Each structure stands twice: as C-alpha cells, then as structure tokens.
Short mmCIF file of C-alpha atoms in Angstrom, two decimals:
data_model
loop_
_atom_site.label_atom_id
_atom_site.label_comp_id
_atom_site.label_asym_id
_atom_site.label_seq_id
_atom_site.Cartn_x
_atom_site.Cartn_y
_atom_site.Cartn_z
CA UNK K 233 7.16 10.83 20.93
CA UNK K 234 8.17 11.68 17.34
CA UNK K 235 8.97 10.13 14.01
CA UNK K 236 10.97 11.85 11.07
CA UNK K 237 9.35 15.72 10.93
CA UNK K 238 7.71 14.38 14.16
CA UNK K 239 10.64 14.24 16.16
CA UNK K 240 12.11 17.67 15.64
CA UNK K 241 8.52 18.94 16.63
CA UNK K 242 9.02 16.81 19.50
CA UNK K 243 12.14 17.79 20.08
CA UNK K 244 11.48 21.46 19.76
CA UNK K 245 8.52 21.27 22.30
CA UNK K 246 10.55 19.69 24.47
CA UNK K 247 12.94 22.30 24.58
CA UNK K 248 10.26 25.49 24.26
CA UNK K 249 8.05 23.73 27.50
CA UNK K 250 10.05 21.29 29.30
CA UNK K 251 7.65 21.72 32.15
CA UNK K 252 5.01 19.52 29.77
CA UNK K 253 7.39 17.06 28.76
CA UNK K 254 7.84 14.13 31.04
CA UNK K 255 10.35 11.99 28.76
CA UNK K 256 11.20 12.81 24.79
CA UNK K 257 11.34 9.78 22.82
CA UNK K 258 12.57 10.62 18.68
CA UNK K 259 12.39 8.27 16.18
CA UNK K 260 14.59 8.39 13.03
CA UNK K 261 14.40 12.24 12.26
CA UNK K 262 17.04 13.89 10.08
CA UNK K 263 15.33 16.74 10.24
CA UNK K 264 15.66 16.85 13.80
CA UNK K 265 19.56 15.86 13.57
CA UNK K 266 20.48 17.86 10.82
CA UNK K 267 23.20 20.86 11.07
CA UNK K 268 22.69 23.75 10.15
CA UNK K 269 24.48 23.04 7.00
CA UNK K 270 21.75 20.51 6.08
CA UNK K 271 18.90 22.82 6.75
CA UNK K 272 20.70 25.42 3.76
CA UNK K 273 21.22 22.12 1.51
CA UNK K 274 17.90 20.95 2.32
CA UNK K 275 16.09 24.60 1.74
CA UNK K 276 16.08 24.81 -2.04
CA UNK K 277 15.08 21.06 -2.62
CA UNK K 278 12.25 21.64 -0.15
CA UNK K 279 11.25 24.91 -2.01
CA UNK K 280 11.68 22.91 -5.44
CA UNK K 281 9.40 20.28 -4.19
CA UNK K 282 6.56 22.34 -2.63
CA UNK K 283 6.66 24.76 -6.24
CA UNK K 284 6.00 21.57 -8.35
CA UNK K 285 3.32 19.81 -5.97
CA UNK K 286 1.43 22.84 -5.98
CA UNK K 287 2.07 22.82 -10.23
CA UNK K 288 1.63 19.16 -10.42
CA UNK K 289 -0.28 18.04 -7.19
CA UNK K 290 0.66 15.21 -5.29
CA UNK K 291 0.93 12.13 -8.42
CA UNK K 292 4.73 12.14 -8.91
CA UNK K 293 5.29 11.08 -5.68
CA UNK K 294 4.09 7.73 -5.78
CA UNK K 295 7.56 7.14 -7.91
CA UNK K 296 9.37 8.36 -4.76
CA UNK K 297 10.81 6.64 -2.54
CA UNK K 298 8.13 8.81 0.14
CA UNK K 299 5.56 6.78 -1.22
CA UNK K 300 4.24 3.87 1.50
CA UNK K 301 3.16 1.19 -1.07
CA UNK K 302 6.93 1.01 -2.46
CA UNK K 303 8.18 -0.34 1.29
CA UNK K 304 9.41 -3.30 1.20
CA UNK K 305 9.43 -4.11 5.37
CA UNK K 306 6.10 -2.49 6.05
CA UNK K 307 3.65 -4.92 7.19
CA UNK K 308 0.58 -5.04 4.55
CA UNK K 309 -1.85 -3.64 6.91
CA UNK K 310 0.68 -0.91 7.80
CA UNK K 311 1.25 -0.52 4.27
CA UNK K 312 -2.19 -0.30 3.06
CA UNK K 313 -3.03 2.43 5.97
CA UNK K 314 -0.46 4.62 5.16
CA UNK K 315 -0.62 4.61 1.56
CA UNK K 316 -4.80 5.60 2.02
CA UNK K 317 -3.40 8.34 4.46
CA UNK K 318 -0.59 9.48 1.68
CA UNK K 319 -3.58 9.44 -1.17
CA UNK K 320 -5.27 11.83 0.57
CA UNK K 321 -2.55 14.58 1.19
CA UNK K 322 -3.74 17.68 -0.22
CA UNK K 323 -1.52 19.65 -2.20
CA UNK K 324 -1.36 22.89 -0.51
CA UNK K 325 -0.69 20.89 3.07
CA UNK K 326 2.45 18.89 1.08
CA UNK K 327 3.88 21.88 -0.23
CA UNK K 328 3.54 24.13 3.17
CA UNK K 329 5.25 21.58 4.53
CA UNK K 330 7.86 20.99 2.17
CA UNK K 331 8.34 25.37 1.88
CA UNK K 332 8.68 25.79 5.65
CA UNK K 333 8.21 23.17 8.59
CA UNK K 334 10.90 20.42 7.45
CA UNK K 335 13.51 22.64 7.18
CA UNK K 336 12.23 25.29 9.92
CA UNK K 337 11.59 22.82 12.47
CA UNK K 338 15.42 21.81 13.14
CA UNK K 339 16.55 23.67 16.48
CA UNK K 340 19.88 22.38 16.22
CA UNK K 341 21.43 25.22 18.01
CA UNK K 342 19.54 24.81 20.72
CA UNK K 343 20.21 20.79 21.88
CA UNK K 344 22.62 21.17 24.71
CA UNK K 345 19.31 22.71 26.52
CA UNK K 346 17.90 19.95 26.28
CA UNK K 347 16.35 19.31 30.40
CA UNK K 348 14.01 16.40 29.81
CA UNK K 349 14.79 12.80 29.20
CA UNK K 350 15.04 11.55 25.83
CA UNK K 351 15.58 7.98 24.11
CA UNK K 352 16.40 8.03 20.52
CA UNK K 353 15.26 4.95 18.54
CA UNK K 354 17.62 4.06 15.76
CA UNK K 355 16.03 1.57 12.69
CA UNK K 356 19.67 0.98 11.34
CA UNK K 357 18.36 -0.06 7.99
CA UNK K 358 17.42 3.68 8.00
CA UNK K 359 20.30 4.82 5.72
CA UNK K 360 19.90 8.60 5.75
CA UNK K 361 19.44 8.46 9.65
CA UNK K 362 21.41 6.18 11.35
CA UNK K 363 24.66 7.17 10.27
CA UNK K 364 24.13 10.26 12.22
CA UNK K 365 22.47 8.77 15.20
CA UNK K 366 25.45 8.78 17.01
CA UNK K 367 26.59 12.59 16.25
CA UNK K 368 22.59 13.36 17.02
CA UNK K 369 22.79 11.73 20.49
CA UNK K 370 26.29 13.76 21.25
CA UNK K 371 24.73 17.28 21.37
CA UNK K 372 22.71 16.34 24.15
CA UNK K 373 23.07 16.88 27.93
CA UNK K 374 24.33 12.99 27.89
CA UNK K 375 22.77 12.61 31.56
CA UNK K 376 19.63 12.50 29.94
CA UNK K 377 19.93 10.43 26.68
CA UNK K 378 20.27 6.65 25.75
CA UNK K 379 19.51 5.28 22.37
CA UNK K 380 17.90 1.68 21.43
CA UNK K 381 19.13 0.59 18.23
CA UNK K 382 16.40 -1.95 15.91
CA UNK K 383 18.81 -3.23 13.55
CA UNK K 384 16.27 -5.15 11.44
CA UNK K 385 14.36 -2.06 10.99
CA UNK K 386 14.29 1.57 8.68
CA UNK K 387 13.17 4.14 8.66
CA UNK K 388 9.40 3.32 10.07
CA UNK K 389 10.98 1.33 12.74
CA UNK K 390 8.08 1.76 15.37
CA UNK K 391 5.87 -0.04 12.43
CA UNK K 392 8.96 -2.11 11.27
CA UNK K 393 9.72 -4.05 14.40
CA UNK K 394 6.72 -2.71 16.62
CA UNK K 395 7.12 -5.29 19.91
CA UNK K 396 10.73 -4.28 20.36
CA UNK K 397 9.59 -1.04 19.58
CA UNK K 398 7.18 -0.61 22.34
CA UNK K 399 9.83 -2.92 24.88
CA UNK K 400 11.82 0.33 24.74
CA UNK K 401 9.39 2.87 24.64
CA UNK K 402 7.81 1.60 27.87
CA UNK K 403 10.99 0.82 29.44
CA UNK K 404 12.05 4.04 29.51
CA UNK K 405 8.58 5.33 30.52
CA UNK K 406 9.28 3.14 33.76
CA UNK K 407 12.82 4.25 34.57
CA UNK K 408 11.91 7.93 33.81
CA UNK K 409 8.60 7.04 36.53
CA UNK K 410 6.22 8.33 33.82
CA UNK K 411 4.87 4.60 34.09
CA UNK K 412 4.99 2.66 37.31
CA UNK K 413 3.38 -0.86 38.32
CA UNK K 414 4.21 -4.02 36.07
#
C-alpha cells in the first residue's frame, strides 16, 4: 500500500517482485501515474527545488501548499502529527528526494506488466490526481484493477475519510484471499 511517492514505490515493487506482493493498493500518486512527459516537466522543478532546500533548508515550505498545517480536511490530530513529522525533514533527505526518487520512481513504461492485484483509491477533491485516475487505471492488465473513489476526500484520503478508507482496503484484502474470516 502506497500514498503519493509511496505508491509508485509500491507500484514499482510490485512489478520488480510480484512473487512478494499479494495485492497492490495506490493511493493518489501522480508520480506513479505520470507519463513520461510529466517526469521531463517535472525534472527541472524537482532539481530547482532540491538546489534551494539545500541553499535555504526546509523554511519556505511551510508557505507551500506541501506543508500539513495549511490542510484544511485533515483532522487536528492528523494535522498536528504530520506537521511534527514535516518539521523534522532534514534538508539533505528533502532535496535527494526532490533531485532523484519523485521523478525516478515513475515506471510508466512498464504498467501493462503489472501481475498482481491492485485497487487504486481516488480522493476526488485531489485535483492534480484524480483527473488522471481514470487514464492511470487504463494501462493496467484491467483483470486485475478496480478503483474506489472517496469523493469527500484529497489528496490524504486514507487520513481524509479513514473508515471508508479502510472498508475498501480490507475488502479487497478479502476478495484477493489475503484476508479471510469476518
């Protein structure tokens, strides 16, 4: 299971070991939909990101939209967590990150190999993502995908609407027989 930069690492291990992957579940990840025309659009505003976090640290982006405490359907608990965890990213982690793994994680070529299950879960308040669900979901062997849309949540959406959230999660756990019983 993987959210945003999560679920292209998902979906990549998916594809490089199928044999450890029972069912893929990906939540709201451009980077894991994106073409490869996004990953050369995306490359130099990754590489201008990671240049000025590692000239200016971490501080401007708590004026970006990236920053937890702006979210405005975030629980406050939720919130509070995740903005500690965001103000103590270091640097040099941010900026790796930004130079190589959001962009370099995207194995969009490789989709249609796809041999595990996999249910993609859509927050359509997620503006960048869920226009492109759809077009994700398509490259796939479709045998072996089914989406769940949360329509009252973004981009978080396994935070955002968590009991429908974990409904669909352990729904499909049961129909793929990674869970059994009640």
């Amino acid at each position: 299971c993987g959210h945003s930069l999560g679920g292209a690492l998902a979906v990549r291990l998916a594809l490089d070991s199928p044999e450890w992957v029972a069912g893929l579940v990906v939540i709201n990840s451009s980077s894991a939909a994106g073409t490869p025309e996004w990953r050369e659009a995306a490359r130099p505003r990754m590489a201008e990101m990671a240049a000025r976090v590692r000239a200016e640290g971490t501080g401007f982006m708590k004026e970006t939209r990236l920053y937890p405490a702006h979210s405005k359907r975030l629980d406050p608990r939720s919130k509070q967590l995740l903005t500690g965890d965001f103000d103590r990213l270091q640097p040099a982690g941010v900026a790796g990150t930004a130079d190589s793994l959001v962009i370099d994680a995207n194995a969009w070529e490789r989709h249609p190999a796809l041999a595990v299950p996999m249910l993609l879960v859509v927050g359509e308040r997620d503006a960048d993502f869920a226009p492109n669900a759809a077009a994700f979901l398509d490259r796939f062997p479709q045998e072996l995908v089914q989406q769940v849309n949360l329509p009252a949540a973004g981009h978080a959406a396994n935070i955002e609407q968590p009991a429908e959230f974990e409904a669909a999660v352990t729904g499909f756990a049961h129909e793929i027989g990674y869970l059994r019983g009640a």
